[in-house]
Amino acid sequence: MEMIYQAGSQEGQISFINTEDLEMAAAQVIPTGGYGYISSGAGDLFTYKENVQSFNHQLIIPHVLKDVEIPDTTTYFDQETLTAPIIMAPIAAHGLAHTHAEKASAKGVADFHTIYTASSYASCTLEEIREAGGPDAPQWFQFYMSKDNGINLDILEMAKRNGAKAIVLTADATVGGNRETDLRNGFTFPLPMPIVQAYQSGVGQTMDAVYKSSKQKLSPKDVEFIAAHSDLPVYVKGVQSEDDVYRSLDAGANGIWVSNHGGRQLDGGPAAFDSLKYVAEAVDKRVPIVFDSGVRRGQHVFKAIASGADLVAIGRPAIYGLALGGSTGIQQVFDFFKKELEMVMQLAGTQTVEDIKNVTLRENRFY
């Protein structure tokens, strides 16, 4: 890594056709170690690749004569009116991609009018993220628990003080995945992590070291602890099986977040989209479902909603937009997903997001 980490610093409109364009352009802007950390997955990249490919396992049936015009992506969720059912996934260290880090990404997401999920391992403080997003912008807080409950209480209080509307417990990262790109690059974090500075500096540390400083043994009692001491809805993130749904809901979780950490943890596991239908059946509409991992197209958003998700979170494409154009770039990425979703909705004969939830996808028997 460079002695001085020089991430992107441009602000303004960016030019791209699809998210592959974004990734290739961002690779020219983000320094090698940081780009490798953001873009790579675990092991042989099987699960990482399957996350995108798995959307081809289900097909959207076009419909005609449905009296549909100018589909409406407006989404009403938990007393919030969102531009689309697309939100920001929690990603660590936005400072790797842009000098303004989470301050720029929070502004871009707020300008799009959707939910921003701040990571415990952010490059900025929660106060800075809240100020950048504005007082009325909906923000959630993604929580990596410390081994010290005193610190946990301090961080939860900090999240509440800064207006977090929900706590997202990342449960699938009690140990770092086998991220070989980071090993090849000798990547260590060049930037501090101010939210968790009481137990984790970040600077000069590998991802494995960062995770080892957090709590590695999670149980249903941790969900109960967060709910009791935050008075906020708790989403359990990293759920891919029916058993984990039941365990989470029995512990008092208010939402389920289907994810495999973008293919960065357990290589050889199922694609997140392939897990979604089983999770949705187990949830049985008792609580909201958020979905992420591998979302690169508007039709991916459509398929996830049709398969049981209430909200779809994007991660890497948003960070690439951040690297290339700051807050404007990240808003453009969200606009890209919205416009593609509108096109798919029109061709599939769905006027509203609620209509998507009533769509039956067709299994691709030839994939």
Tab-separated table of C-alpha atoms in Angstrom:
chain	number	residue	atom	x	y	z
A	1	MET	CA	0.000	0.000	0.000
A	2	GLU	CA	1.043	3.566	-0.610
A	3	MET	CA	2.259	5.607	2.335
A	4	ILE	CA	-0.420	8.151	1.434
A	5	TYR	CA	-3.633	6.551	0.277
A	6	GLN	CA	-4.989	8.477	-2.695
A	7	ALA	CA	-8.511	7.387	-3.512
A	8	GLY	CA	-10.825	9.060	-6.010
A	9	SER	CA	-11.638	12.700	-5.432
A	10	GLN	CA	-13.731	13.723	-8.446
A	11	GLU	CA	-17.299	14.988	-8.001
A	12	GLY	CA	-19.802	15.097	-10.824
A	13	GLN	CA	-21.599	13.211	-13.564
A	14	ILE	CA	-20.010	9.969	-14.761
A	15	SER	CA	-20.487	8.069	-18.019
A	16	PHE	CA	-21.329	4.351	-18.028
A	17	ILE	CA	-23.638	1.926	-19.783
A	18	ASN	CA	-23.763	-0.837	-17.171
A	19	THR	CA	-22.154	-1.915	-13.916
A	20	GLU	CA	-19.347	-3.732	-15.718
A	21	ASP	CA	-18.302	-0.368	-17.154
A	22	LEU	CA	-18.364	1.053	-13.649
A	23	GLU	CA	-16.121	-1.659	-12.270
A	24	MET	CA	-13.547	-1.350	-15.038
A	25	ALA	CA	-13.416	2.437	-14.676
A	26	ALA	CA	-13.208	2.278	-10.871
A	27	ALA	CA	-10.218	-0.077	-11.131
A	28	GLN	CA	-8.319	2.812	-12.729
A	29	VAL	CA	-9.155	5.198	-9.885
A	30	ILE	CA	-8.999	3.174	-6.683
A	31	PRO	CA	-5.475	2.153	-5.589
A	32	THR	CA	-4.671	-1.523	-6.116
A	33	GLY	CA	-5.008	-2.723	-2.531
A	34	GLY	CA	-8.261	-0.908	-1.921
A	35	TYR	CA	-9.748	-1.991	-5.240
A	36	GLY	CA	-8.791	-5.609	-4.530
A	37	TYR	CA	-10.453	-5.454	-1.124
A	38	ILE	CA	-13.673	-3.981	-2.531
A	39	SER	CA	-13.960	-6.100	-5.676
A	40	SER	CA	-12.712	-9.524	-4.637
A	41	GLY	CA	-14.384	-12.546	-3.100
A	42	ALA	CA	-13.334	-15.629	-1.171
A	43	GLY	CA	-11.405	-18.685	-2.279
A	44	ASP	CA	-11.926	-19.805	-5.868
A	45	LEU	CA	-14.640	-17.150	-6.342
A	46	PHE	CA	-17.271	-19.816	-7.003
A	47	THR	CA	-19.916	-18.255	-4.762
A	48	TYR	CA	-18.886	-14.746	-5.801
A	49	LYS	CA	-19.555	-15.595	-9.464
A	50	GLU	CA	-22.683	-17.621	-8.738
A	51	ASN	CA	-24.229	-14.613	-7.007
A	52	VAL	CA	-24.608	-12.917	-10.398
A	53	GLN	CA	-25.167	-16.028	-12.516
A	54	SER	CA	-27.895	-17.381	-10.235
A	55	PHE	CA	-30.369	-14.737	-11.365
A	56	ASN	CA	-30.495	-16.653	-14.661
A	57	HIS	CA	-31.978	-19.632	-12.813
A	58	GLN	CA	-35.353	-17.838	-12.828
A	59	LEU	CA	-37.002	-16.120	-15.803
A	60	ILE	CA	-39.303	-13.093	-16.021
A	61	ILE	CA	-42.285	-13.757	-18.265
A	62	PRO	CA	-43.104	-10.768	-20.503
A	63	HIS	CA	-46.749	-9.718	-20.438
A	64	VAL	CA	-48.732	-7.660	-22.931
A	65	LEU	CA	-52.107	-5.900	-22.973
A	66	LYS	CA	-51.761	-5.177	-19.247
A	67	ASP	CA	-52.703	-1.484	-19.443
A	68	VAL	CA	-49.359	-0.486	-17.903
A	69	GLU	CA	-47.679	2.847	-18.534
A	70	ILE	CA	-44.883	4.660	-16.686
A	71	PRO	CA	-44.380	2.096	-13.900
A	72	ASP	CA	-44.023	3.528	-10.404
A	73	THR	CA	-41.090	2.302	-8.279
A	74	THR	CA	-42.182	4.293	-5.225
A	75	THR	CA	-41.870	2.088	-2.159
A	76	TYR	CA	-43.556	2.581	1.197
A	77	PHE	CA	-41.549	0.932	3.928
A	78	ASP	CA	-41.699	1.406	7.691
A	79	GLN	CA	-43.313	4.851	7.449
A	80	GLU	CA	-40.746	5.938	4.835
A	81	THR	CA	-41.455	6.830	1.225
A	82	LEU	CA	-38.548	5.595	-0.893
A	83	THR	CA	-37.848	6.358	-4.535
A	84	ALA	CA	-37.437	2.640	-5.230
A	85	PRO	CA	-37.109	-0.622	-3.280
A	86	ILE	CA	-33.327	-0.221	-3.578
A	87	ILE	CA	-31.178	0.706	-0.584
A	88	MET	CA	-27.492	1.030	0.286
A	89	ALA	CA	-25.833	-2.096	1.648
A	90	PRO	CA	-23.309	-1.694	4.466
A	91	ILE	CA	-19.741	-1.650	3.151
A	92	ALA	CA	-16.640	-0.913	5.206
A	93	ALA	CA	-14.211	1.916	4.593
A	94	HIS	CA	-15.677	4.035	1.808
A	95	GLY	CA	-12.521	6.088	2.173
A	96	LEU	CA	-10.790	3.419	0.104
A	97	ALA	CA	-12.831	4.616	-2.879
A	98	HIS	CA	-13.189	8.383	-2.369
A	99	THR	CA	-11.574	11.007	-0.216
A	100	HIS	CA	-14.960	12.168	1.092
A	101	ALA	CA	-15.821	8.578	1.978
A	102	GLU	CA	-19.182	7.979	3.696
A	103	LYS	CA	-19.939	11.676	3.739
A	104	ALA	CA	-20.243	11.568	-0.047
A	105	SER	CA	-22.046	8.229	-0.215
A	106	ALA	CA	-24.585	9.237	2.450
A	107	LYS	CA	-25.341	12.431	0.533
A	108	GLY	CA	-25.750	10.579	-2.757
A	109	VAL	CA	-28.105	8.021	-1.250
A	110	ALA	CA	-30.090	10.737	0.526
A	111	ASP	CA	-30.415	12.667	-2.741
A	112	PHE	CA	-31.929	9.523	-4.275
A	113	HIS	CA	-34.290	9.336	-1.274
A	114	THR	CA	-33.678	5.865	0.053
A	115	ILE	CA	-32.168	4.083	3.065
A	116	TYR	CA	-28.459	4.323	3.797
A	117	THR	CA	-26.881	1.574	5.919
A	118	ALA	CA	-23.742	2.756	7.709
A	119	SER	CA	-21.060	0.189	8.528
A	120	SER	CA	-19.412	-0.184	11.920
A	121	TYR	CA	-16.144	-0.117	9.974
A	122	ALA	CA	-16.855	3.199	8.245
A	123	SER	CA	-14.085	5.692	7.507
A	124	CYS	CA	-16.220	8.509	8.962
A	125	THR	CA	-17.993	9.037	12.255
A	126	LEU	CA	-21.728	8.503	12.570
A	127	GLU	CA	-22.049	12.217	13.260
A	128	GLU	CA	-20.414	13.006	9.911
A	129	ILE	CA	-22.578	10.452	8.098
A	130	ARG	CA	-25.760	11.816	9.677
A	131	GLU	CA	-24.844	15.406	8.832
A	132	ALA	CA	-24.032	14.516	5.210
A	133	GLY	CA	-27.297	12.657	4.724
A	134	GLY	CA	-29.372	15.295	6.430
A	135	PRO	CA	-31.691	15.052	9.431
A	136	ASP	CA	-34.614	13.504	7.537
A	137	ALA	CA	-32.726	10.892	5.526
A	138	PRO	CA	-33.456	7.336	6.715
A	139	GLN	CA	-30.300	5.657	7.975
A	140	TRP	CA	-29.684	2.223	9.465
A	141	PHE	CA	-26.620	1.061	11.359
A	142	GLN	CA	-24.816	-2.195	10.625
A	143	PHE	CA	-23.312	-3.614	13.797
A	144	TYR	CA	-20.226	-5.737	14.351
A	145	MET	CA	-20.351	-6.580	18.035
A	146	SER	CA	-17.373	-6.070	20.297
A	147	LYS	CA	-16.349	-8.690	22.831
A	148	ASP	CA	-16.949	-5.972	25.457
A	149	ASN	CA	-20.629	-5.259	26.164
A	150	GLY	CA	-19.744	-1.882	27.603
A	151	ILE	CA	-18.390	-0.879	24.205
A	152	ASN	CA	-21.421	-2.415	22.519
A	153	LEU	CA	-23.729	-0.279	24.638
A	154	ASP	CA	-21.733	2.834	23.796
A	155	ILE	CA	-21.935	2.130	20.059
A	156	LEU	CA	-25.665	1.367	20.179
A	157	GLU	CA	-26.253	4.617	22.054
A	158	MET	CA	-24.173	6.429	19.432
A	159	ALA	CA	-26.288	4.913	16.649
A	160	LYS	CA	-29.534	5.953	18.359
A	161	ARG	CA	-28.201	9.447	19.034
A	162	ASN	CA	-27.451	9.837	15.347
A	163	GLY	CA	-30.900	8.803	14.226
A	164	ALA	CA	-30.478	5.162	13.228
A	165	LYS	CA	-33.878	3.647	12.431
A	166	ALA	CA	-32.712	0.023	12.673
A	167	ILE	CA	-29.744	-2.078	13.765
A	168	VAL	CA	-28.402	-4.618	11.271
A	169	LEU	CA	-26.444	-7.394	12.976
A	170	THR	CA	-23.975	-8.911	10.533
A	171	ALA	CA	-23.913	-12.532	11.667
A	172	ASP	CA	-21.975	-14.193	8.840
A	173	ALA	CA	-18.575	-12.637	9.485
A	174	THR	CA	-17.411	-14.026	12.811
A	175	VAL	CA	-14.184	-14.899	10.999
A	176	GLY	CA	-12.699	-13.519	7.808
A	177	GLY	CA	-13.224	-15.406	4.555
A	178	ASN	CA	-10.328	-16.679	2.470
A	179	ARG	CA	-9.748	-13.481	0.516
A	180	GLU	CA	-6.714	-14.382	-1.530
A	181	THR	CA	-6.582	-11.105	-3.446
A	182	ASP	CA	-5.944	-9.270	-0.179
A	183	LEU	CA	-3.168	-11.723	0.632
A	184	ARG	CA	-1.535	-11.252	-2.764
A	185	ASN	CA	-1.725	-7.488	-2.442
A	186	GLY	CA	-0.543	-7.493	1.168
A	187	PHE	CA	-3.583	-5.362	1.903
A	188	THR	CA	-3.983	-3.685	5.269
A	189	PHE	CA	-6.389	-0.873	6.034
A	190	PRO	CA	-4.716	2.496	5.438
A	191	LEU	CA	-7.490	4.453	7.159
A	192	PRO	CA	-8.888	4.581	10.697
A	193	MET	CA	-12.295	3.243	11.739
A	194	PRO	CA	-13.585	5.956	14.082
A	195	ILE	CA	-16.894	4.315	15.059
A	196	VAL	CA	-15.174	1.281	16.602
A	197	GLN	CA	-11.973	3.024	17.673
A	198	ALA	CA	-12.519	1.904	21.273
A	199	TYR	CA	-11.472	-1.612	20.249
A	200	GLN	CA	-10.310	-1.395	16.634
A	201	SER	CA	-8.034	1.169	14.994
A	202	GLY	CA	-8.088	-0.367	11.526
A	203	VAL	CA	-4.886	1.319	10.368
A	204	GLY	CA	-2.255	-1.198	9.327
A	205	GLN	CA	-4.466	-4.190	10.065
A	206	THR	CA	-5.659	-6.998	7.836
A	207	MET	CA	-9.338	-7.903	7.537
A	208	ASP	CA	-8.633	-11.038	9.586
A	209	ALA	CA	-7.232	-8.909	12.414
A	210	VAL	CA	-10.232	-6.597	12.256
A	211	TYR	CA	-12.679	-9.487	12.552
A	212	LYS	CA	-10.714	-11.141	15.350
A	213	SER	CA	-11.060	-8.016	17.439
A	214	SER	CA	-14.852	-8.271	17.125
A	215	LYS	CA	-17.054	-10.842	18.792
A	216	GLN	CA	-16.585	-14.174	17.041
A	217	LYS	CA	-19.169	-16.224	18.908
A	218	LEU	CA	-22.697	-15.007	18.202
A	219	SER	CA	-25.916	-16.518	19.505
A	220	PRO	CA	-29.624	-15.629	19.739
A	221	LYS	CA	-28.799	-13.868	23.018
A	222	ASP	CA	-26.945	-11.220	21.022
A	223	VAL	CA	-30.107	-10.375	19.097
A	224	GLU	CA	-31.961	-10.143	22.396
A	225	PHE	CA	-29.207	-7.895	23.814
A	226	ILE	CA	-29.351	-5.480	20.872
A	227	ALA	CA	-33.141	-5.307	20.911
A	228	ALA	CA	-33.293	-4.740	24.652
A	229	HIS	CA	-30.661	-2.002	24.723
A	230	SER	CA	-31.464	-0.146	21.520
A	231	ASP	CA	-35.274	-0.167	21.344
A	232	LEU	CA	-34.786	-0.356	17.577
A	233	PRO	CA	-35.765	-3.021	15.036
A	234	VAL	CA	-33.030	-5.641	14.657
A	235	TYR	CA	-32.281	-7.198	11.273
A	236	VAL	CA	-30.131	-10.334	11.188
A	237	LYS	CA	-27.865	-10.190	8.132
A	238	GLY	CA	-26.328	-13.240	6.494
A	239	VAL	CA	-29.339	-15.552	6.639
A	240	GLN	CA	-29.514	-18.252	3.949
A	241	SER	CA	-31.363	-21.152	5.571
A	242	GLU	CA	-34.736	-21.885	7.098
A	243	ASP	CA	-33.156	-22.869	10.416
A	244	ASP	CA	-31.459	-19.484	10.698
A	245	VAL	CA	-34.777	-17.766	10.005
A	246	TYR	CA	-36.467	-19.605	12.874
A	247	ARG	CA	-33.510	-19.013	15.195
A	248	SER	CA	-33.450	-15.294	14.390
A	249	LEU	CA	-37.191	-14.754	14.716
A	250	ASP	CA	-37.368	-16.728	17.958
A	251	ALA	CA	-34.706	-14.374	19.330
A	252	GLY	CA	-36.839	-11.350	18.471
A	253	ALA	CA	-35.425	-10.223	15.119
A	254	ASN	CA	-37.671	-7.726	13.348
A	255	GLY	CA	-36.246	-8.385	9.895
A	256	ILE	CA	-34.218	-10.902	7.917
A	257	TRP	CA	-31.404	-9.866	5.573
A	258	VAL	CA	-30.550	-12.522	2.979
A	259	SER	CA	-26.891	-12.234	2.017
A	260	ASN	CA	-23.674	-14.180	1.639
A	261	HIS	CA	-21.556	-11.079	2.150
A	262	GLY	CA	-21.156	-10.633	-1.585
A	263	GLY	CA	-19.345	-13.955	-1.897
A	264	ARG	CA	-16.621	-12.750	0.459
A	265	GLN	CA	-17.065	-15.283	3.254
A	266	LEU	CA	-17.883	-18.973	2.652
A	267	ASP	CA	-16.804	-19.971	-0.844
A	268	GLY	CA	-18.679	-23.041	-2.043
A	269	GLY	CA	-21.912	-21.894	-0.454
A	270	PRO	CA	-25.095	-21.163	-2.409
A	271	ALA	CA	-25.732	-17.972	-4.289
A	272	ALA	CA	-27.784	-15.578	-2.192
A	273	PHE	CA	-30.565	-15.451	-4.811
A	274	ASP	CA	-30.873	-19.252	-4.786
A	275	SER	CA	-31.370	-19.063	-1.006
A	276	LEU	CA	-33.947	-16.289	-1.110
A	277	LYS	CA	-37.000	-18.401	-1.967
A	278	TYR	CA	-36.333	-20.816	0.902
A	279	VAL	CA	-35.831	-17.970	3.353
A	280	ALA	CA	-38.982	-16.199	2.128
A	281	GLU	CA	-41.036	-19.368	2.603
A	282	ALA	CA	-39.740	-19.723	6.159
A	283	VAL	CA	-40.359	-16.059	6.980
A	284	ASP	CA	-43.897	-16.362	5.584
A	285	LYS	CA	-44.341	-12.553	5.524
A	286	ARG	CA	-43.969	-12.257	9.308
A	287	VAL	CA	-41.158	-9.698	9.015
A	288	PRO	CA	-39.554	-7.721	6.163
A	289	ILE	CA	-36.819	-9.304	4.046
A	290	VAL	CA	-33.837	-7.386	2.687
A	291	PHE	CA	-31.701	-8.996	-0.013
A	292	ASP	CA	-28.187	-8.365	-1.310
A	293	SER	CA	-25.269	-10.076	-3.102
A	294	GLY	CA	-24.694	-10.071	-6.842
A	295	VAL	CA	-27.218	-7.389	-7.803
A	296	ARG	CA	-25.982	-5.827	-11.036
A	297	ARG	CA	-29.146	-5.181	-13.069
A	298	GLY	CA	-32.648	-3.808	-12.711
A	299	GLN	CA	-33.979	-7.254	-13.594
A	300	HIS	CA	-32.045	-8.634	-10.632
A	301	VAL	CA	-33.958	-6.229	-8.395
A	302	PHE	CA	-37.217	-7.311	-10.034
A	303	LYS	CA	-36.448	-11.015	-9.563
A	304	ALA	CA	-35.495	-10.530	-5.926
A	305	ILE	CA	-38.728	-8.663	-5.170
A	306	ALA	CA	-40.744	-11.316	-7.027
A	307	SER	CA	-38.971	-13.983	-4.947
A	308	GLY	CA	-39.914	-12.486	-1.584
A	309	ALA	CA	-37.614	-9.548	-0.851
A	310	ASP	CA	-39.123	-6.261	0.317
A	311	LEU	CA	-35.942	-4.261	-0.259
A	312	VAL	CA	-32.855	-4.924	-2.373
A	313	ALA	CA	-29.472	-3.565	-1.284
A	314	ILE	CA	-26.619	-2.731	-3.620
A	315	GLY	CA	-22.990	-2.573	-2.610
A	316	ARG	CA	-20.048	-2.747	-4.994
A	317	PRO	CA	-21.692	-0.854	-7.915
A	318	ALA	CA	-22.516	2.019	-5.568
A	319	ILE	CA	-18.929	2.171	-4.319
A	320	TYR	CA	-17.629	2.214	-7.886
A	321	GLY	CA	-19.922	5.145	-8.619
A	322	LEU	CA	-18.636	6.842	-5.483
A	323	ALA	CA	-15.032	6.404	-6.625
A	324	LEU	CA	-15.742	7.916	-10.026
A	325	GLY	CA	-18.077	10.776	-9.167
A	326	GLY	CA	-18.494	11.226	-5.433
A	327	SER	CA	-22.033	11.799	-4.202
A	328	THR	CA	-23.242	12.547	-7.738
A	329	GLY	CA	-21.759	9.297	-9.006
A	330	ILE	CA	-23.423	7.222	-6.329
A	331	GLN	CA	-26.794	8.848	-7.023
A	332	GLN	CA	-26.333	8.056	-10.716
A	333	VAL	CA	-25.831	4.384	-9.892
A	334	PHE	CA	-29.086	4.272	-7.955
A	335	ASP	CA	-30.797	6.056	-10.847
A	336	PHE	CA	-29.396	3.411	-13.212
A	337	PHE	CA	-30.991	0.612	-11.205
A	338	LYS	CA	-34.271	2.512	-10.977
A	339	LYS	CA	-34.459	3.145	-14.722
A	340	GLU	CA	-33.677	-0.479	-15.570
A	341	LEU	CA	-36.253	-1.620	-13.032
A	342	GLU	CA	-38.879	0.657	-14.624
A	343	MET	CA	-38.132	-0.824	-18.051
A	344	VAL	CA	-38.442	-4.380	-16.748
A	345	MET	CA	-41.678	-3.529	-14.937
A	346	GLN	CA	-43.174	-2.141	-18.136
A	347	LEU	CA	-42.241	-5.211	-20.181
A	348	ALA	CA	-43.422	-7.580	-17.445
A	349	GLY	CA	-46.776	-5.822	-17.142
A	350	THR	CA	-46.344	-4.560	-13.592
A	351	GLN	CA	-47.408	-1.041	-12.654
A	352	THR	CA	-46.186	-0.940	-9.041
A	353	VAL	CA	-43.728	-2.639	-6.716
A	354	GLU	CA	-46.644	-4.421	-5.084
A	355	ASP	CA	-47.497	-5.859	-8.495
A	356	ILE	CA	-43.982	-7.327	-8.716
A	357	LYS	CA	-44.616	-9.232	-5.495
A	358	ASN	CA	-47.471	-11.045	-7.227
A	359	VAL	CA	-45.338	-12.145	-10.174
A	360	THR	CA	-44.452	-15.817	-10.569
A	361	LEU	CA	-41.027	-16.365	-12.107
A	362	ARG	CA	-40.469	-19.346	-14.374
A	363	GLU	CA	-37.680	-21.817	-13.650
A	364	ASN	CA	-35.019	-21.845	-16.335
A	365	ARG	CA	-34.828	-25.574	-17.067
A	366	PHE	CA	-32.100	-25.102	-19.652
A	367	TYR	CA	-29.629	-23.132	-17.594
